[in-house]
């Protein structure tokens, strides 16, 4: 083995690309299709080069038919393939959601364990790119709510690669959400000669701290880490923990962290109301009632459709300053 | 773009093969009647939709299929399930929610499936199974196993957008997919032509898919029409679309008793003039391929078989409570 | 006026029918369409008689095209009509969810207040009828999560009528969920000569009590009331409160109740994980941290696709016995 | 079922009307170029999709419409918006996210709308606007106001199931709906014929909807083809479907600069042989309806008007932060 920690800097998009490439090399049943994923390499360059490497039978450009491609993916997954279906923007998942929710998620159960649906819905999420209300949503709470679906939303290129590899190998339908505001951000990723996967349902402590737990997902992890740095200057040591998958959810690790800090703020970019943060906050509140020294707080996107105008959009996305402010309040509690 | 062949393939069918078709149709009908009885006696949970009158479509299409071919079916799907090869006991078991059902009682009538015989499942979402069978056709193409994917669906599904998307995908990728529409002229309580514009086969032709309207009350006509399509699909020749003209004799569901949306005369005419079982029976008798008494014996055997299967299913236990949270995720 | 409290017994279905009839009488812009709603009067008899009364131009049977009818409804609502669109089962909402979520919910905001979308999506929810995984879901959390949508889920014929009238008069898209397990249950409804509406965002105390608050929705209110009766025999006095609409949510009334009782259990029939109960539990936990004497608990449907077999299905639906048991535990805390 | 008329209605168009069309096309093109400049200078947030090359469709169709008629548009929708009657300043304002934009800056390029002129909105969901315009047609029918509902959409939307559902509904209810497909031969970076099976007009004919392919680079051809359709719709004669053959000269979005999915020759041919502005210009000159210098003056006026509007929009303020949670719900 060559030096084990030789970490290159890859973007999210490159990391996911590499994961798909490795898994397609490894298992000929893995195929990939979606709008503009083949010849053009995907609007986020996530699928660049895959057509050349794997050919037109395994990497296919599709019509603009979200429900159809999702459904064909489900049928193909039921019959021997392991499709990755790209739904370009997470906002388009509603178009495919009958196939995702009523078919993919339920087939294994409804068939009494006869037929599994090993597939990945590769999509994007998140605001901040001035793409307005129909291209900026973060609908992870929807899919985490549905039994039978797994939901991954990585916060670093490293995690993105490891989670994508796991998603492809999983026997169940996985919603894989790439936060598009960060998709060209770089981070260290081990050399391909050091293969790794990241198990689902395993949270990752991104920063250790004793005073406060910040549970954050996707690009909110960056906001939380930035906030933690700022808070550290004031002597407040935050622990930042990223569940990495909302379903399954690593309840134990999240609770362990809050047990230690006794304070918890949950940050997720979905609309706050009835959002993913509500589940985590409810969970912490229910399990650690006697340990908590302050109410569990949540921060999600403002409960408005994402506005186009930059001056407005920026107000709707959870940001470092808000985290810092809430954290300060919580420490006073 | 009609799908015709010079001399109908069914002419080459041995007497035994025809008799098998008759037997299958008789079995489906007896099965459905027995399901109706369960329901009337409140021995069956939920709702159910019987396919009496429509047996020829399931039997005629599935006669071309083998275990490596996949079908998807509908809420009115017992016939497809049986014709594809499923056994009566686990079928009844599933409908009764018993542990010995195909899906361990978790699916019921609207989700019955049998992987072993290539049945991916009934579906309670109108049109829901169409892309699944088309996806199975994609698998067949990629895995080069000469399989085909057949989606059975009702006329109601013609108006779900997923049909357009699935047909277009099948056409551009030249998939071995067969779109088998059972036009029984009603979707629940609404006449098809009231809510369905245009000539139905054009919905396939619009995508360049060879499309045909076929007498779905004549099992040999169904057999003949689909023969070339299945062969073409296996040979890489792409999808086909069929609109089978058929009729459900009974209500939409068991509670639909009076059927005010259609006339008694209409029902009588279909039953008396076009019944698929009578038709094949008469053909067999007319051609001297078997005798009345032989056929009567078949009828009796079938009924006994169905009755016995019903009994076994009824005696079977319900699933263990611990089953409830198993199979949410596969390992 | 005739005697003001002359209450007839109507089923949910009759009560909603009456509401629609009155509103269609009142406002000629109200139209109704959906699968089998006209000639057949709807699969739950909710629309019986309306075709005869209002004619084929205002009451229309549609093809089986959930997305299409939802979308035409949105377009009609944008241009002068006030459509009620029936989506027969709530499980089919995913088929229409692009139109509901990306169009109906966002149009008013995206247009900067130019164009509102006054319409009702009339649908059903709930398990218990042995209809299996695709006809038994309670997806209220999905729609309550989306800014721009209102969500009503009545627990009595009385509320159903009053909420439906409000829904039809509302300038915004409303998801109206009828719990089908109760749809033929009767309850008192005032005589039609006494018109009433029930404002959205106004919770209703269904039973008063001091020891414990049971926040329950739709048919879970009945389970909660039954549990409360049983608990009362043990000397535990539960307050049962029904938010009636999840969006808007009457936070104040819910919090007032819990402030009084210091204990709270939330019961909603959606899948528990990432369900509507999580929002309410998180809200209570955050606001009443210092008032609570026990952790806020939640009870939702088991996180499995709804199984067909009666012996299994019954295990998945929240029920009185579970409420009683959790309540007892909470009183020990 | 072609949509033809004996003598083309455009023959009756006065010179002023033709000149107006030219002016509109010139304005749209100048607007789009100015948008491109904003983008290149990083003075415009987000992404945008220019309709240069496709001006004739918007102008030719909207020439038949009045304020009581509704349109829905797409992500490539500036032309539709202007042709339907919107003003340049609030258009630019919206694209720049300014408070003076039609949607107060909340919608942007992909959601621009102008209720006053009957524009229900651009849409960032491919196909998303189709049922909305069809719903507007339902309103027109129920309210008996002789309005029509026109949905503009790209060839990409042909593959979204919502098209089938909307067309079928329009057909069975005989709605005054016009389905106006702009086939510019690409959806993003994918050639249309690679992902779109069959003859496109058949997708309308399948529902019995009169359907026609029309040269979308000839504004008078567009005008002529849609004249009868709009009249028929107003008279209760039901829907029509058009596939306008057209071309976007530039990339899908501003970042699509090299366009490896098509050849330079192809682009050159469309631009040089079929440009809709050149074509009408030459027609007007050829028929002696105006002079070169008059037309040049129009061109200059248009550019000045666009430049002035751009300036005003650029100087306008961004929305007040308090706007952010207004308009979630209407009262
Ligand atoms: C997506 C969806 N919409 C509506 C229903 C309710 N539903 C069940 S069966 C049925 C009629 C189906 O008609 P058709 O497809 O012709 O099949 P048939 O019952 O005639 O066999 C309807 C509307 C459903 N199950 N799924
Ligand atoms: C439902 C949906 N799927 C995918 C996209 C991403 N997307 C934006 S434009 C576009 C291509 C549209 O092609 P077409 O309809 O032909 O319009 P054109 O851009 O050529 O004008 C795609 C795929 C989208 N906006 N909405
Ligand atoms: Mg039918
Ligand atoms: Mg195009």
Short mmCIF file of N, CA and C in Angstrom, two decimals, chain D residues 153-283:
data_model
loop_
_atom_site.label_atom_id
_atom_site.label_comp_id
_atom_site.label_asym_id
_atom_site.label_seq_id
_atom_site.Cartn_x
_atom_site.Cartn_y
_atom_site.Cartn_z
N UNK D 153 -44.51 25.86 -24.51
CA UNK D 153 -43.58 24.93 -23.87
C UNK D 153 -42.57 24.44 -24.90
N UNK D 154 -41.46 23.95 -24.40
CA UNK D 154 -40.41 23.47 -25.29
C UNK D 154 -40.64 22.03 -25.70
N UNK D 155 -39.87 21.58 -26.66
CA UNK D 155 -39.93 20.19 -27.07
C UNK D 155 -39.63 19.25 -25.91
N UNK D 156 -38.86 19.72 -24.95
CA UNK D 156 -38.56 18.88 -23.79
C UNK D 156 -39.82 18.48 -23.05
N UNK D 157 -40.79 19.39 -22.99
CA UNK D 157 -42.03 19.13 -22.26
C UNK D 157 -42.90 18.09 -22.93
N UNK D 158 -42.59 17.79 -24.18
CA UNK D 158 -43.37 16.74 -24.86
C UNK D 158 -43.25 15.41 -24.13
N UNK D 159 -42.20 15.25 -23.36
CA UNK D 159 -41.99 13.97 -22.70
C UNK D 159 -42.40 13.95 -21.24
N UNK D 160 -43.03 15.01 -20.81
CA UNK D 160 -43.58 15.02 -19.45
C UNK D 160 -45.04 14.56 -19.52
N UNK D 161 -45.38 13.63 -18.64
CA UNK D 161 -46.72 13.04 -18.65
C UNK D 161 -47.85 14.05 -18.52
N UNK D 162 -47.54 15.17 -17.90
CA UNK D 162 -48.58 16.18 -17.71
C UNK D 162 -49.15 16.63 -19.05
N UNK D 163 -48.39 16.52 -20.11
CA UNK D 163 -48.89 16.91 -21.42
C UNK D 163 -50.04 16.00 -21.83
N UNK D 164 -49.85 14.71 -21.69
CA UNK D 164 -50.93 13.76 -22.01
C UNK D 164 -52.18 14.10 -21.21
N UNK D 165 -52.00 14.31 -19.93
CA UNK D 165 -53.16 14.54 -19.07
C UNK D 165 -53.88 15.83 -19.44
N UNK D 166 -53.10 16.86 -19.72
CA UNK D 166 -53.70 18.15 -20.06
C UNK D 166 -54.40 18.09 -21.41
N UNK D 167 -53.76 17.46 -22.37
CA UNK D 167 -54.38 17.36 -23.69
C UNK D 167 -55.66 16.55 -23.64
N UNK D 168 -55.62 15.46 -22.92
CA UNK D 168 -56.82 14.64 -22.83
C UNK D 168 -57.96 15.42 -22.18
N UNK D 169 -57.65 16.13 -21.11
CA UNK D 169 -58.68 16.92 -20.44
C UNK D 169 -59.21 18.01 -21.36
N UNK D 170 -58.32 18.67 -22.06
CA UNK D 170 -58.75 19.73 -22.98
C UNK D 170 -59.65 19.15 -24.06
N UNK D 171 -59.32 17.95 -24.50
CA UNK D 171 -60.09 17.34 -25.58
C UNK D 171 -61.47 16.90 -25.09
N UNK D 172 -61.52 16.19 -23.97
CA UNK D 172 -62.84 15.69 -23.55
C UNK D 172 -63.76 16.83 -23.11
N UNK D 173 -63.18 17.89 -22.60
CA UNK D 173 -64.01 19.02 -22.16
C UNK D 173 -64.09 20.10 -23.22
N UNK D 174 -63.45 19.86 -24.32
CA UNK D 174 -63.55 20.78 -25.44
C UNK D 174 -63.15 22.20 -25.03
N UNK D 175 -62.00 22.30 -24.42
CA UNK D 175 -61.59 23.58 -23.85
C UNK D 175 -60.91 24.47 -24.88
N UNK D 176 -61.04 25.78 -24.71
CA UNK D 176 -60.35 26.73 -25.58
C UNK D 176 -58.86 26.82 -25.19
N UNK D 177 -58.17 25.73 -25.44
CA UNK D 177 -56.76 25.64 -25.04
C UNK D 177 -55.91 25.49 -26.28
N UNK D 178 -54.79 26.18 -26.27
CA UNK D 178 -53.84 26.03 -27.38
C UNK D 178 -52.51 25.58 -26.81
N UNK D 179 -52.06 24.45 -27.32
CA UNK D 179 -50.79 23.88 -26.88
C UNK D 179 -49.74 24.29 -27.90
N UNK D 180 -48.85 25.15 -27.48
CA UNK D 180 -47.88 25.74 -28.41
C UNK D 180 -46.47 25.28 -28.07
N UNK D 181 -46.04 24.27 -28.80
CA UNK D 181 -44.72 23.69 -28.54
C UNK D 181 -43.67 24.37 -29.40
N UNK D 182 -42.64 24.87 -28.77
CA UNK D 182 -41.51 25.44 -29.49
C UNK D 182 -40.44 24.37 -29.61
N UNK D 183 -40.39 23.76 -30.75
CA UNK D 183 -39.38 22.72 -30.97
C UNK D 183 -38.11 23.36 -31.49
N UNK D 184 -37.20 23.61 -30.57
CA UNK D 184 -35.91 24.19 -30.97
C UNK D 184 -34.84 23.10 -31.08
N UNK D 185 -35.29 21.87 -31.10
CA UNK D 185 -34.45 20.70 -31.42
C UNK D 185 -33.47 20.27 -30.35
N UNK D 186 -33.49 20.95 -29.23
CA UNK D 186 -32.65 20.52 -28.12
C UNK D 186 -33.37 20.79 -26.81
N UNK D 187 -33.15 19.93 -25.86
CA UNK D 187 -33.53 20.17 -24.48
C UNK D 187 -32.21 20.18 -23.72
N UNK D 188 -31.85 21.32 -23.21
CA UNK D 188 -30.49 21.49 -22.68
C UNK D 188 -29.49 21.03 -23.72
N UNK D 189 -28.77 19.94 -23.41
CA UNK D 189 -27.65 19.54 -24.27
C UNK D 189 -27.97 18.26 -25.04
N UNK D 190 -29.24 17.89 -25.03
CA UNK D 190 -29.64 16.63 -25.64
C UNK D 190 -30.52 16.90 -26.85
N UNK D 191 -30.15 16.32 -28.00
CA UNK D 191 -30.97 16.52 -29.20
C UNK D 191 -32.36 15.91 -29.00
N UNK D 192 -33.34 16.65 -29.43
CA UNK D 192 -34.73 16.24 -29.23
C UNK D 192 -35.02 14.87 -29.82
N UNK D 193 -34.56 14.63 -31.03
CA UNK D 193 -34.96 13.36 -31.65
C UNK D 193 -34.31 12.16 -30.99
N UNK D 194 -33.29 12.39 -30.22
CA UNK D 194 -32.67 11.28 -29.51
C UNK D 194 -33.53 10.79 -28.34
N UNK D 195 -34.38 11.66 -27.83
CA UNK D 195 -35.15 11.30 -26.64
C UNK D 195 -36.66 11.41 -26.86
N UNK D 196 -37.06 11.60 -28.09
CA UNK D 196 -38.47 11.90 -28.36
C UNK D 196 -38.93 11.06 -29.54
N UNK D 197 -39.76 10.07 -29.25
CA UNK D 197 -40.13 9.11 -30.28
C UNK D 197 -41.32 9.59 -31.11
N UNK D 198 -41.36 9.16 -32.35
CA UNK D 198 -42.55 9.34 -33.18
C UNK D 198 -42.68 10.71 -33.80
N UNK D 199 -43.75 10.87 -34.56
CA UNK D 199 -44.03 12.16 -35.17
C UNK D 199 -44.72 13.03 -34.15
N UNK D 200 -44.19 14.22 -33.95
CA UNK D 200 -44.60 14.99 -32.78
C UNK D 200 -46.07 15.41 -32.81
N UNK D 201 -46.56 15.76 -33.99
CA UNK D 201 -47.96 16.20 -34.03
C UNK D 201 -48.93 15.07 -33.67
N UNK D 202 -48.47 13.83 -33.83
CA UNK D 202 -49.33 12.71 -33.44
C UNK D 202 -49.66 12.75 -31.95
N UNK D 203 -48.82 13.39 -31.19
CA UNK D 203 -49.09 13.45 -29.75
C UNK D 203 -50.33 14.28 -29.45
N UNK D 204 -50.72 15.12 -30.37
CA UNK D 204 -51.99 15.82 -30.23
C UNK D 204 -53.11 15.06 -30.90
N UNK D 205 -52.79 14.59 -32.10
CA UNK D 205 -53.83 13.87 -32.85
C UNK D 205 -54.34 12.64 -32.11
N UNK D 206 -53.47 12.07 -31.29
CA UNK D 206 -53.90 10.91 -30.50
C UNK D 206 -55.14 11.23 -29.68
N UNK D 207 -55.33 12.49 -29.34
CA UNK D 207 -56.51 12.88 -28.56
C UNK D 207 -57.58 13.52 -29.43
N UNK D 208 -57.40 13.38 -30.73
CA UNK D 208 -58.35 14.01 -31.64
C UNK D 208 -58.19 15.52 -31.68
N UNK D 209 -57.07 16.02 -31.24
CA UNK D 209 -56.84 17.46 -31.25
C UNK D 209 -56.22 17.86 -32.59
N UNK D 210 -56.82 18.80 -33.30
CA UNK D 210 -56.21 19.28 -34.54
C UNK D 210 -54.78 19.74 -34.26
N UNK D 211 -53.86 19.24 -35.04
CA UNK D 211 -52.45 19.43 -34.74
C UNK D 211 -51.70 19.76 -36.01
N UNK D 212 -50.72 20.61 -35.90
CA UNK D 212 -49.97 20.96 -37.09
C UNK D 212 -48.54 21.32 -36.76
N UNK D 213 -47.66 21.03 -37.69
CA UNK D 213 -46.29 21.48 -37.61
C UNK D 213 -46.20 22.77 -38.40
N UNK D 214 -45.52 23.75 -37.85
CA UNK D 214 -45.53 25.08 -38.46
C UNK D 214 -44.11 25.63 -38.45
N UNK D 215 -43.76 26.36 -39.47
CA UNK D 215 -42.45 26.99 -39.50
C UNK D 215 -42.40 28.12 -38.48
N UNK D 216 -41.74 27.85 -37.39
CA UNK D 216 -41.68 28.82 -36.30
C UNK D 216 -40.66 29.92 -36.54
N UNK D 217 -40.03 29.91 -37.71
CA UNK D 217 -39.08 30.97 -38.05
C UNK D 217 -39.74 32.01 -38.95
N UNK D 218 -41.02 31.80 -39.20
CA UNK D 218 -41.75 32.70 -40.09
C UNK D 218 -42.95 33.23 -39.31
N UNK D 219 -42.86 34.47 -38.89
CA UNK D 219 -43.89 34.99 -37.99
C UNK D 219 -45.26 35.00 -38.65
N UNK D 220 -45.30 35.21 -39.96
CA UNK D 220 -46.60 35.22 -40.62
C UNK D 220 -47.17 33.80 -40.72
N UNK D 221 -46.30 32.83 -40.90
CA UNK D 221 -46.76 31.44 -40.89
C UNK D 221 -47.34 31.08 -39.52
N UNK D 222 -46.65 31.54 -38.49
CA UNK D 222 -47.15 31.28 -37.13
C UNK D 222 -48.51 31.97 -36.97
N UNK D 223 -48.56 33.20 -37.42
CA UNK D 223 -49.80 33.98 -37.31
C UNK D 223 -50.93 33.27 -38.04
N UNK D 224 -50.64 32.84 -39.24
CA UNK D 224 -51.68 32.19 -40.04
C UNK D 224 -52.15 30.88 -39.42
N UNK D 225 -51.19 30.11 -38.97
CA UNK D 225 -51.55 28.79 -38.45
C UNK D 225 -52.42 28.92 -37.20
N UNK D 226 -52.15 29.91 -36.38
CA UNK D 226 -52.86 29.98 -35.11
C UNK D 226 -54.16 30.78 -35.21
N UNK D 227 -54.33 31.51 -36.29
CA UNK D 227 -55.54 32.32 -36.43
C UNK D 227 -56.82 31.49 -36.29
N UNK D 228 -56.92 30.48 -37.11
CA UNK D 228 -58.12 29.66 -37.07
C UNK D 228 -58.28 28.96 -35.72
N UNK D 229 -57.15 28.55 -35.16
CA UNK D 229 -57.20 27.83 -33.88
C UNK D 229 -57.76 28.72 -32.78
N UNK D 230 -57.30 29.95 -32.75
CA UNK D 230 -57.79 30.87 -31.72
C UNK D 230 -59.28 31.15 -31.94
N UNK D 231 -59.63 31.38 -33.17
CA UNK D 231 -61.05 31.61 -33.45
C UNK D 231 -61.90 30.41 -33.09
N UNK D 232 -61.42 29.25 -33.47
CA UNK D 232 -62.19 28.04 -33.14
C UNK D 232 -62.33 27.89 -31.63
N UNK D 233 -61.23 28.13 -30.92
CA UNK D 233 -61.28 28.03 -29.47
C UNK D 233 -62.32 29.00 -28.90
N UNK D 234 -62.28 30.22 -29.36
CA UNK D 234 -63.24 31.21 -28.85
C UNK D 234 -64.68 30.80 -29.14
N UNK D 235 -64.87 30.15 -30.25
CA UNK D 235 -66.22 29.75 -30.62
C UNK D 235 -66.65 28.43 -30.01
N UNK D 236 -65.86 27.89 -29.11
CA UNK D 236 -66.27 26.64 -28.45
C UNK D 236 -65.84 25.40 -29.21
N UNK D 237 -64.92 25.58 -30.15
CA UNK D 237 -64.52 24.44 -30.97
C UNK D 237 -63.38 23.61 -30.42
N UNK D 238 -62.91 23.96 -29.23
CA UNK D 238 -61.93 23.09 -28.59
C UNK D 238 -60.48 23.41 -28.88
N UNK D 239 -59.62 22.52 -28.39
CA UNK D 239 -58.17 22.77 -28.38
C UNK D 239 -57.47 22.55 -29.70
N UNK D 240 -56.25 23.06 -29.79
CA UNK D 240 -55.35 22.83 -30.92
C UNK D 240 -53.95 22.60 -30.39
N UNK D 241 -53.16 21.98 -31.24
CA UNK D 241 -51.77 21.70 -30.87
C UNK D 241 -50.87 22.11 -32.03
N UNK D 242 -49.83 22.85 -31.70
CA UNK D 242 -48.86 23.26 -32.71
C UNK D 242 -47.46 22.88 -32.30
N UNK D 243 -46.72 22.39 -33.27
CA UNK D 243 -45.30 22.20 -33.07
C UNK D 243 -44.60 23.21 -33.97
N UNK D 244 -44.02 24.21 -33.35
CA UNK D 244 -43.33 25.25 -34.11
C UNK D 244 -41.86 24.88 -34.26
N UNK D 245 -41.45 24.78 -35.49
CA UNK D 245 -40.07 24.44 -35.78
C UNK D 245 -39.23 25.70 -35.60
N UNK D 246 -38.31 25.67 -34.67
CA UNK D 246 -37.54 26.89 -34.40
C UNK D 246 -36.16 26.52 -33.89
N UNK D 247 -35.42 27.50 -33.44
CA UNK D 247 -34.02 27.27 -33.08
C UNK D 247 -33.57 28.34 -32.10
N UNK D 248 -32.88 27.90 -31.06
CA UNK D 248 -32.26 28.92 -30.22
C UNK D 248 -30.84 29.12 -30.71
N UNK D 249 -30.53 30.37 -30.98
CA UNK D 249 -29.21 30.64 -31.56
C UNK D 249 -28.09 30.45 -30.55
N UNK D 250 -28.39 30.75 -29.30
CA UNK D 250 -27.32 30.71 -28.30
C UNK D 250 -27.39 29.41 -27.50
N UNK D 251 -26.68 29.38 -26.41
CA UNK D 251 -26.65 28.18 -25.60
C UNK D 251 -27.93 27.98 -24.82
N UNK D 252 -28.02 26.82 -24.18
CA UNK D 252 -29.20 26.56 -23.34
C UNK D 252 -29.34 27.65 -22.28
N UNK D 253 -28.29 27.81 -21.54
CA UNK D 253 -28.21 28.92 -20.59
C UNK D 253 -26.94 29.69 -20.93
N UNK D 254 -26.67 30.71 -20.15
CA UNK D 254 -25.55 31.56 -20.49
C UNK D 254 -24.22 30.82 -20.38
N UNK D 255 -24.17 29.79 -19.54
CA UNK D 255 -22.89 29.10 -19.34
C UNK D 255 -22.60 28.11 -20.47
N UNK D 256 -23.57 27.89 -21.32
CA UNK D 256 -23.42 26.91 -22.41
C UNK D 256 -22.81 27.62 -23.62
N UNK D 257 -21.50 27.73 -23.60
CA UNK D 257 -20.86 28.55 -24.62
C UNK D 257 -20.38 27.75 -25.84
N UNK D 258 -19.88 26.56 -25.61
CA UNK D 258 -19.25 25.86 -26.73
C UNK D 258 -20.22 24.96 -27.49
N UNK D 259 -21.31 24.57 -26.84
CA UNK D 259 -22.36 23.80 -27.50
C UNK D 259 -21.83 22.61 -28.30
N UNK D 260 -21.12 21.73 -27.63
CA UNK D 260 -20.50 20.60 -28.32
C UNK D 260 -21.53 19.62 -28.90
N UNK D 261 -22.76 19.76 -28.50
CA UNK D 261 -23.80 18.83 -28.94
C UNK D 261 -24.36 19.18 -30.32
N UNK D 262 -23.85 20.26 -30.93
CA UNK D 262 -24.32 20.59 -32.28
C UNK D 262 -23.20 21.29 -33.05
N UNK D 263 -23.38 21.37 -34.34
CA UNK D 263 -22.28 21.86 -35.17
C UNK D 263 -22.43 23.35 -35.46
N UNK D 264 -21.29 23.94 -35.76
CA UNK D 264 -21.28 25.34 -36.16
C UNK D 264 -22.08 25.52 -37.46
N UNK D 265 -21.97 24.55 -38.35
CA UNK D 265 -22.69 24.65 -39.63
C UNK D 265 -24.19 24.73 -39.39
N UNK D 266 -24.64 23.87 -38.51
CA UNK D 266 -26.07 23.87 -38.21
C UNK D 266 -26.51 25.24 -37.71
N UNK D 267 -25.77 25.75 -36.77
CA UNK D 267 -26.11 27.08 -36.23
C UNK D 267 -26.10 28.14 -37.33
N UNK D 268 -25.05 28.09 -38.13
CA UNK D 268 -24.93 29.09 -39.19
C UNK D 268 -26.10 29.01 -40.15
N UNK D 269 -26.49 27.79 -40.47
CA UNK D 269 -27.57 27.64 -41.44
C UNK D 269 -28.87 28.26 -40.94
N UNK D 270 -29.21 27.96 -39.70
CA UNK D 270 -30.43 28.55 -39.14
C UNK D 270 -30.35 30.07 -39.12
N UNK D 271 -29.24 30.54 -38.65
CA UNK D 271 -29.09 31.99 -38.54
C UNK D 271 -29.16 32.67 -39.91
N UNK D 272 -28.46 32.09 -40.86
CA UNK D 272 -28.34 32.81 -42.13
C UNK D 272 -29.52 32.54 -43.06
N UNK D 273 -30.11 31.36 -42.98
CA UNK D 273 -31.17 31.02 -43.92
C UNK D 273 -32.57 31.30 -43.39
N UNK D 274 -32.73 31.24 -42.07
CA UNK D 274 -34.10 31.20 -41.58
C UNK D 274 -34.43 32.25 -40.53
N UNK D 275 -33.55 33.18 -40.35
CA UNK D 275 -33.78 34.15 -39.28
C UNK D 275 -35.14 34.84 -39.42
N UNK D 276 -35.96 34.81 -38.39
CA UNK D 276 -37.32 35.34 -38.50
C UNK D 276 -37.38 36.85 -38.68
N UNK D 277 -36.42 37.54 -38.14
CA UNK D 277 -36.42 39.00 -38.26
C UNK D 277 -36.02 39.40 -39.68
N UNK D 278 -34.93 38.79 -40.14
CA UNK D 278 -34.51 39.04 -41.52
C UNK D 278 -35.65 38.75 -42.49
N UNK D 279 -36.31 37.67 -42.23
CA UNK D 279 -37.36 37.23 -43.14
C UNK D 279 -38.48 38.25 -43.25
N UNK D 280 -38.97 38.69 -42.11
CA UNK D 280 -40.07 39.65 -42.15
C UNK D 280 -39.58 40.99 -42.71
N UNK D 281 -38.38 41.33 -42.33
CA UNK D 281 -37.78 42.56 -42.85
C UNK D 281 -37.75 42.53 -44.38
N UNK D 282 -37.27 41.43 -44.91
CA UNK D 282 -37.20 41.33 -46.36
C UNK D 282 -38.58 41.33 -47.00
N UNK D 283 -39.51 40.70 -46.33
CA UNK D 283 -40.88 40.72 -46.87
C UNK D 283 -41.41 42.13 -46.96
#
